[in-house]
């Protein structure tokens, strides 16, 4: 009788396990949202003011005068590839300001909301809408941007992945991303300054879906950032 009971228990367990293996178990993904902003299908090369000349633009102009516009084409391809090959909906290239840029902004020091260390150089995808008062407000970087400062600090090689951006207090520093961006990925870009000193730019990627980047997407983005550094 004991043997019979044991066989009955094993048979019931086998039936239960067989039923579990046949269940269609799927990971519940976060819902996508419609990002607030306008869509740039092509890379927009820009700067906080019309008089500043960015590091990337300078490099591109030198390259064009010497041979061709291959640097600009490669940088454009790099940004656009993030939109097409990953869940990213926004890709932004941010570089440290040059000394000339700082001198040009001396008369703006009364505005404590504008960051004097960083400037947006290029962007593509969904970006914040332009305001009626100025065409560059959505390209200003807040003075207090601790996440950006950390990722772009000299010597840093580690990216910062924010899979649920809307749940973080630090989301308010990302004024250059659509206000309802669900995910952000910041990757340092090592660039050469004055031919010797390594400085970091930052590649910022945003998405309309939380937790949508896989390890493969992050690895691909790192490769793209490294490639961009070769042309800055």
mmCIF file of C-alpha atoms in Angstrom:
data_model
loop_
_atom_site.group_PDB
_atom_site.id
_atom_site.type_symbol
_atom_site.label_atom_id
_atom_site.label_comp_id
_atom_site.label_asym_id
_atom_site.label_seq_id
_atom_site.Cartn_x
_atom_site.Cartn_y
_atom_site.Cartn_z
ATOM 1 C CA UNK A 1 0.000 0.000 0.000
ATOM 2 C CA UNK A 2 2.847 2.389 0.801
ATOM 3 C CA UNK A 3 4.418 1.661 -2.551
ATOM 4 C CA UNK A 4 1.124 2.345 -4.287
ATOM 5 C CA UNK A 5 0.748 5.673 -2.501
ATOM 6 C CA UNK A 6 4.286 6.666 -3.468
ATOM 7 C CA UNK A 7 3.650 5.845 -7.120
ATOM 8 C CA UNK A 8 0.436 7.872 -7.019
ATOM 9 C CA UNK A 9 2.298 10.924 -5.646
ATOM 10 C CA UNK A 10 4.979 10.614 -8.300
ATOM 11 C CA UNK A 11 2.367 10.295 -11.032
ATOM 12 C CA UNK A 12 0.557 13.431 -9.822
ATOM 13 C CA UNK A 13 3.870 15.329 -9.698
ATOM 14 C CA UNK A 14 4.694 14.265 -13.247
ATOM 15 C CA UNK A 15 1.340 15.472 -14.511
ATOM 16 C CA UNK A 16 1.828 18.820 -12.748
ATOM 17 C CA UNK A 17 5.337 19.310 -14.148
ATOM 18 C CA UNK A 18 4.153 18.386 -17.639
ATOM 19 C CA UNK A 19 1.423 21.001 -17.408
ATOM 20 C CA UNK A 20 3.843 23.695 -16.282
ATOM 21 C CA UNK A 21 6.232 23.005 -19.154
ATOM 22 C CA UNK A 22 3.417 23.503 -21.635
ATOM 23 C CA UNK A 23 2.423 26.902 -20.281
ATOM 24 C CA UNK A 24 3.254 29.834 -22.570
ATOM 25 C CA UNK A 25 5.119 32.022 -20.106
ATOM 26 C CA UNK A 26 6.082 35.436 -21.488
ATOM 27 C CA UNK A 27 7.910 38.313 -19.866
ATOM 28 C CA UNK A 28 5.623 41.274 -19.318
ATOM 29 C CA UNK A 29 7.162 44.278 -21.060
ATOM 30 C CA UNK A 30 6.507 47.875 -20.176
ATOM 31 C CA UNK A 31 4.162 49.729 -22.487
ATOM 32 C CA UNK A 32 5.552 52.220 -24.958
ATOM 33 C CA UNK A 33 4.529 55.865 -24.729
ATOM 34 C CA UNK A 34 4.251 58.562 -27.341
ATOM 35 C CA UNK A 35 7.184 60.855 -26.670
ATOM 36 C CA UNK A 36 6.476 64.574 -26.385
ATOM 37 C CA UNK A 37 8.479 66.347 -29.053
ATOM 38 C CA UNK A 38 9.315 66.614 -32.717
ATOM 39 C CA UNK A 39 11.036 64.005 -34.849
ATOM 40 C CA UNK A 40 14.329 64.760 -36.590
ATOM 41 C CA UNK A 41 14.795 62.178 -39.310
ATOM 42 C CA UNK A 42 18.268 63.515 -40.094
ATOM 43 C CA UNK A 43 21.017 64.490 -37.670
ATOM 44 C CA UNK A 44 20.799 68.116 -36.625
ATOM 45 C CA UNK A 45 24.216 69.619 -35.924
ATOM 46 C CA UNK A 46 23.787 72.386 -33.418
ATOM 47 C CA UNK A 47 25.289 74.419 -30.550
ATOM 48 C CA UNK A 48 23.849 76.375 -27.594
ATOM 49 C CA UNK A 49 24.517 79.675 -29.401
ATOM 50 C CA UNK A 50 24.938 80.560 -33.037
ATOM 51 C CA UNK A 51 28.396 82.024 -32.413
ATOM 52 C CA UNK A 52 30.077 79.072 -30.722
ATOM 53 C CA UNK A 53 32.027 76.523 -32.687
ATOM 54 C CA UNK A 54 31.876 73.010 -31.305
ATOM 55 C CA UNK A 55 34.736 70.559 -31.182
ATOM 56 C CA UNK A 56 32.917 68.238 -33.547
ATOM 57 C CA UNK A 57 32.156 70.976 -36.044
ATOM 58 C CA UNK A 58 35.782 72.114 -35.985
ATOM 59 C CA UNK A 59 36.969 68.572 -36.595
ATOM 60 C CA UNK A 60 34.490 68.152 -39.422
ATOM 61 C CA UNK A 61 35.504 71.410 -41.075
ATOM 62 C CA UNK A 62 39.188 70.446 -40.903
ATOM 63 C CA UNK A 63 38.407 67.112 -42.412
ATOM 64 C CA UNK A 64 36.356 68.643 -45.197
ATOM 65 C CA UNK A 65 39.080 71.136 -46.075
ATOM 66 C CA UNK A 66 41.746 68.418 -46.169
ATOM 67 C CA UNK A 67 39.967 65.571 -47.891
ATOM 68 C CA UNK A 68 36.216 64.956 -47.608
ATOM 69 C CA UNK A 69 33.193 65.051 -45.323
ATOM 70 C CA UNK A 70 33.715 61.444 -44.210
ATOM 71 C CA UNK A 71 33.885 62.413 -40.520
ATOM 72 C CA UNK A 72 30.489 64.084 -40.644
ATOM 73 C CA UNK A 73 29.031 61.145 -42.538
ATOM 74 C CA UNK A 74 30.384 58.654 -40.017
ATOM 75 C CA UNK A 75 29.167 60.636 -37.029
ATOM 76 C CA UNK A 76 25.732 60.978 -38.637
ATOM 77 C CA UNK A 77 25.656 57.263 -39.372
ATOM 78 C CA UNK A 78 26.645 56.477 -35.787
ATOM 79 C CA UNK A 79 23.792 58.508 -34.303
ATOM 80 C CA UNK A 80 21.215 57.245 -36.781
ATOM 81 C CA UNK A 81 22.288 53.623 -36.342
ATOM 82 C CA UNK A 82 21.307 53.833 -32.689
ATOM 83 C CA UNK A 83 17.783 54.765 -33.735
ATOM 84 C CA UNK A 84 17.490 51.959 -36.284
ATOM 85 C CA UNK A 85 19.370 49.134 -34.536
ATOM 86 C CA UNK A 86 18.236 49.589 -30.914
ATOM 87 C CA UNK A 87 15.016 50.557 -29.079
ATOM 88 C CA UNK A 88 16.367 54.117 -28.871
ATOM 89 C CA UNK A 89 14.115 56.940 -30.070
ATOM 90 C CA UNK A 90 16.565 59.769 -29.311
ATOM 91 C CA UNK A 91 20.336 59.989 -29.710
ATOM 92 C CA UNK A 92 22.326 63.049 -28.621
ATOM 93 C CA UNK A 93 26.040 63.825 -28.800
ATOM 94 C CA UNK A 94 27.294 66.073 -25.976
ATOM 95 C CA UNK A 95 30.836 67.439 -25.800
ATOM 96 C CA UNK A 96 32.731 69.579 -23.277
ATOM 97 C CA UNK A 97 32.882 73.247 -24.159
ATOM 98 C CA UNK A 98 36.136 74.648 -25.450
ATOM 99 C CA UNK A 99 37.884 77.696 -23.983
ATOM 100 C CA UNK A 100 36.513 79.801 -26.816
ATOM 101 C CA UNK A 101 33.010 78.672 -25.938
ATOM 102 C CA UNK A 102 33.527 79.668 -22.306
ATOM 103 C CA UNK A 103 34.767 83.126 -23.299
ATOM 104 C CA UNK A 104 31.796 83.577 -25.593
ATOM 105 C CA UNK A 105 29.423 82.792 -22.732
ATOM 106 C CA UNK A 106 30.996 85.175 -20.194
ATOM 107 C CA UNK A 107 28.145 87.612 -20.644
ATOM 108 C CA UNK A 108 25.630 84.880 -19.760
ATOM 109 C CA UNK A 109 26.864 84.047 -16.289
ATOM 110 C CA UNK A 110 23.853 85.736 -14.747
ATOM 111 C CA UNK A 111 21.755 82.855 -16.058
ATOM 112 C CA UNK A 112 22.432 80.204 -13.417
ATOM 113 C CA UNK A 113 20.298 77.571 -15.166
ATOM 114 C CA UNK A 114 22.658 77.015 -18.108
ATOM 115 C CA UNK A 115 25.547 74.578 -17.823
ATOM 116 C CA UNK A 116 28.879 76.130 -18.749
ATOM 117 C CA UNK A 117 30.717 72.809 -19.081
ATOM 118 C CA UNK A 118 28.718 70.939 -21.713
ATOM 119 C CA UNK A 119 27.045 71.637 -25.030
ATOM 120 C CA UNK A 120 24.870 69.625 -27.377
ATOM 121 C CA UNK A 121 26.604 69.078 -30.696
ATOM 122 C CA UNK A 122 24.303 66.793 -32.634
ATOM 123 C CA UNK A 123 20.974 65.064 -32.158
ATOM 124 C CA UNK A 124 18.520 62.872 -34.024
ATOM 125 C CA UNK A 125 15.173 61.208 -33.344
ATOM 126 C CA UNK A 126 12.487 62.618 -31.073
ATOM 127 C CA UNK A 127 13.637 65.809 -29.350
ATOM 128 C CA UNK A 128 11.826 68.367 -27.149
ATOM 129 C CA UNK A 129 9.711 70.845 -29.109
ATOM 130 C CA UNK A 130 11.129 74.298 -29.762
ATOM 131 C CA UNK A 131 9.650 77.004 -27.554
ATOM 132 C CA UNK A 132 8.180 80.218 -28.887
ATOM 133 C CA UNK A 133 10.679 82.402 -27.006
ATOM 134 C CA UNK A 134 13.908 80.890 -28.316
ATOM 135 C CA UNK A 135 15.038 78.226 -30.721
ATOM 136 C CA UNK A 136 17.771 76.918 -28.429
ATOM 137 C CA UNK A 137 16.038 76.436 -25.068
ATOM 138 C CA UNK A 138 15.609 72.710 -25.616
ATOM 139 C CA UNK A 139 19.346 72.398 -26.263
ATOM 140 C CA UNK A 140 20.477 74.020 -23.020
ATOM 141 C CA UNK A 141 21.911 71.685 -20.395
ATOM 142 C CA UNK A 142 21.011 72.494 -16.763
ATOM 143 C CA UNK A 143 23.836 73.764 -14.581
ATOM 144 C CA UNK A 144 23.213 70.957 -12.098
ATOM 145 C CA UNK A 145 23.676 67.781 -14.122
ATOM 146 C CA UNK A 146 25.381 65.330 -11.728
ATOM 147 C CA UNK A 147 24.668 62.247 -13.827
ATOM 148 C CA UNK A 148 26.068 63.820 -16.973
ATOM 149 C CA UNK A 149 29.061 65.175 -15.060
ATOM 150 C CA UNK A 150 29.838 61.757 -13.625
ATOM 151 C CA UNK A 151 29.628 59.927 -16.936
ATOM 152 C CA UNK A 152 31.653 62.615 -18.697
ATOM 153 C CA UNK A 153 34.334 62.886 -16.012
ATOM 154 C CA UNK A 154 37.919 62.412 -17.172
ATOM 155 C CA UNK A 155 38.997 58.790 -17.026
ATOM 156 C CA UNK A 156 35.505 57.314 -16.691
ATOM 157 C CA UNK A 157 34.841 54.386 -19.018
ATOM 158 C CA UNK A 158 31.615 53.090 -17.471
ATOM 159 C CA UNK A 159 28.194 53.825 -18.906
ATOM 160 C CA UNK A 160 25.146 54.685 -16.798
ATOM 161 C CA UNK A 161 21.925 52.846 -17.588
ATOM 162 C CA UNK A 162 18.652 54.257 -16.248
ATOM 163 C CA UNK A 163 15.988 51.696 -17.257
ATOM 164 C CA UNK A 164 13.102 53.438 -15.472
ATOM 165 C CA UNK A 165 13.906 57.112 -15.873
ATOM 166 C CA UNK A 166 10.495 58.431 -14.826
ATOM 167 C CA UNK A 167 10.892 56.843 -11.385
ATOM 168 C CA UNK A 168 14.134 58.706 -10.662
ATOM 169 C CA UNK A 169 14.415 62.189 -9.124
ATOM 170 C CA UNK A 170 17.398 62.810 -11.417
ATOM 171 C CA UNK A 171 15.187 62.786 -14.494
ATOM 172 C CA UNK A 172 14.768 66.561 -14.218
ATOM 173 C CA UNK A 173 18.321 67.160 -15.450
ATOM 174 C CA UNK A 174 17.476 65.630 -18.822
ATOM 175 C CA UNK A 175 15.771 68.708 -20.243
ATOM 176 C CA UNK A 176 17.296 67.954 -23.640
ATOM 177 C CA UNK A 177 15.286 64.713 -23.850
ATOM 178 C CA UNK A 178 11.498 64.531 -24.296
ATOM 179 C CA UNK A 179 9.871 65.110 -20.907
ATOM 180 C CA UNK A 180 8.279 61.645 -20.814
ATOM 181 C CA UNK A 181 11.346 59.670 -21.901
ATOM 182 C CA UNK A 182 11.107 56.272 -20.208
ATOM 183 C CA UNK A 183 14.725 55.120 -20.402
ATOM 184 C CA UNK A 184 18.118 56.786 -20.652
ATOM 185 C CA UNK A 185 21.567 55.421 -21.406
ATOM 186 C CA UNK A 186 24.670 57.604 -21.044
ATOM 187 C CA UNK A 187 27.966 56.380 -22.488
ATOM 188 C CA UNK A 188 31.321 58.164 -22.168
ATOM 189 C CA UNK A 189 33.142 58.986 -25.415
ATOM 190 C CA UNK A 190 36.905 59.319 -25.085
ATOM 191 C CA UNK A 191 38.182 62.125 -27.303
ATOM 192 C CA UNK A 192 41.591 63.724 -27.748
ATOM 193 C CA UNK A 193 42.129 67.368 -26.778
ATOM 194 C CA UNK A 194 45.301 69.236 -27.806
ATOM 195 C CA UNK A 195 46.675 65.968 -29.061
ATOM 196 C CA UNK A 196 47.506 64.635 -25.595
ATOM 197 C CA UNK A 197 44.929 65.058 -22.850
ATOM 198 C CA UNK A 198 42.042 62.626 -22.909
ATOM 199 C CA UNK A 199 38.625 64.184 -22.358
ATOM 200 C CA UNK A 200 35.208 62.617 -22.362
ATOM 201 C CA UNK A 201 32.191 63.473 -24.410
ATOM 202 C CA UNK A 202 28.881 61.751 -23.677
ATOM 203 C CA UNK A 203 26.473 59.868 -25.899
ATOM 204 C CA UNK A 204 22.942 60.111 -24.491
ATOM 205 C CA UNK A 205 20.270 57.716 -25.713
ATOM 206 C CA UNK A 206 16.589 57.801 -24.796
ATOM 207 C CA UNK A 207 13.719 55.391 -25.388
ATOM 208 C CA UNK A 208 9.928 55.409 -25.232
ATOM 209 C CA UNK A 209 9.832 52.088 -23.356
ATOM 210 C CA UNK A 210 11.209 51.383 -19.895
ATOM 211 C CA UNK A 211 13.653 48.473 -19.491
ATOM 212 C CA UNK A 212 13.741 47.994 -23.261
ATOM 213 C CA UNK A 213 17.516 47.814 -23.719
ATOM 214 C CA UNK A 214 19.049 44.354 -23.670
ATOM 215 C CA UNK A 215 22.723 43.695 -22.840
ATOM 216 C CA UNK A 216 23.280 43.386 -26.581
ATOM 217 C CA UNK A 217 21.775 46.838 -27.191
ATOM 218 C CA UNK A 218 24.026 48.351 -24.532
ATOM 219 C CA UNK A 219 27.086 46.615 -25.975
ATOM 220 C CA UNK A 220 26.221 47.890 -29.460
ATOM 221 C CA UNK A 221 25.831 51.420 -28.121
ATOM 222 C CA UNK A 222 29.242 51.204 -26.449
ATOM 223 C CA UNK A 223 30.825 50.171 -29.745
ATOM 224 C CA UNK A 224 29.158 53.091 -31.511
ATOM 225 C CA UNK A 225 30.394 55.519 -28.836
ATOM 226 C CA UNK A 226 33.928 54.189 -29.185
ATOM 227 C CA UNK A 227 33.748 54.590 -32.936
ATOM 228 C CA UNK A 228 32.511 58.162 -32.599
ATOM 229 C CA UNK A 229 35.475 58.993 -30.384
ATOM 230 C CA UNK A 230 37.802 58.103 -33.260
ATOM 231 C CA UNK A 231 36.331 60.973 -35.303
ATOM 232 C CA UNK A 232 36.202 63.703 -32.664
#
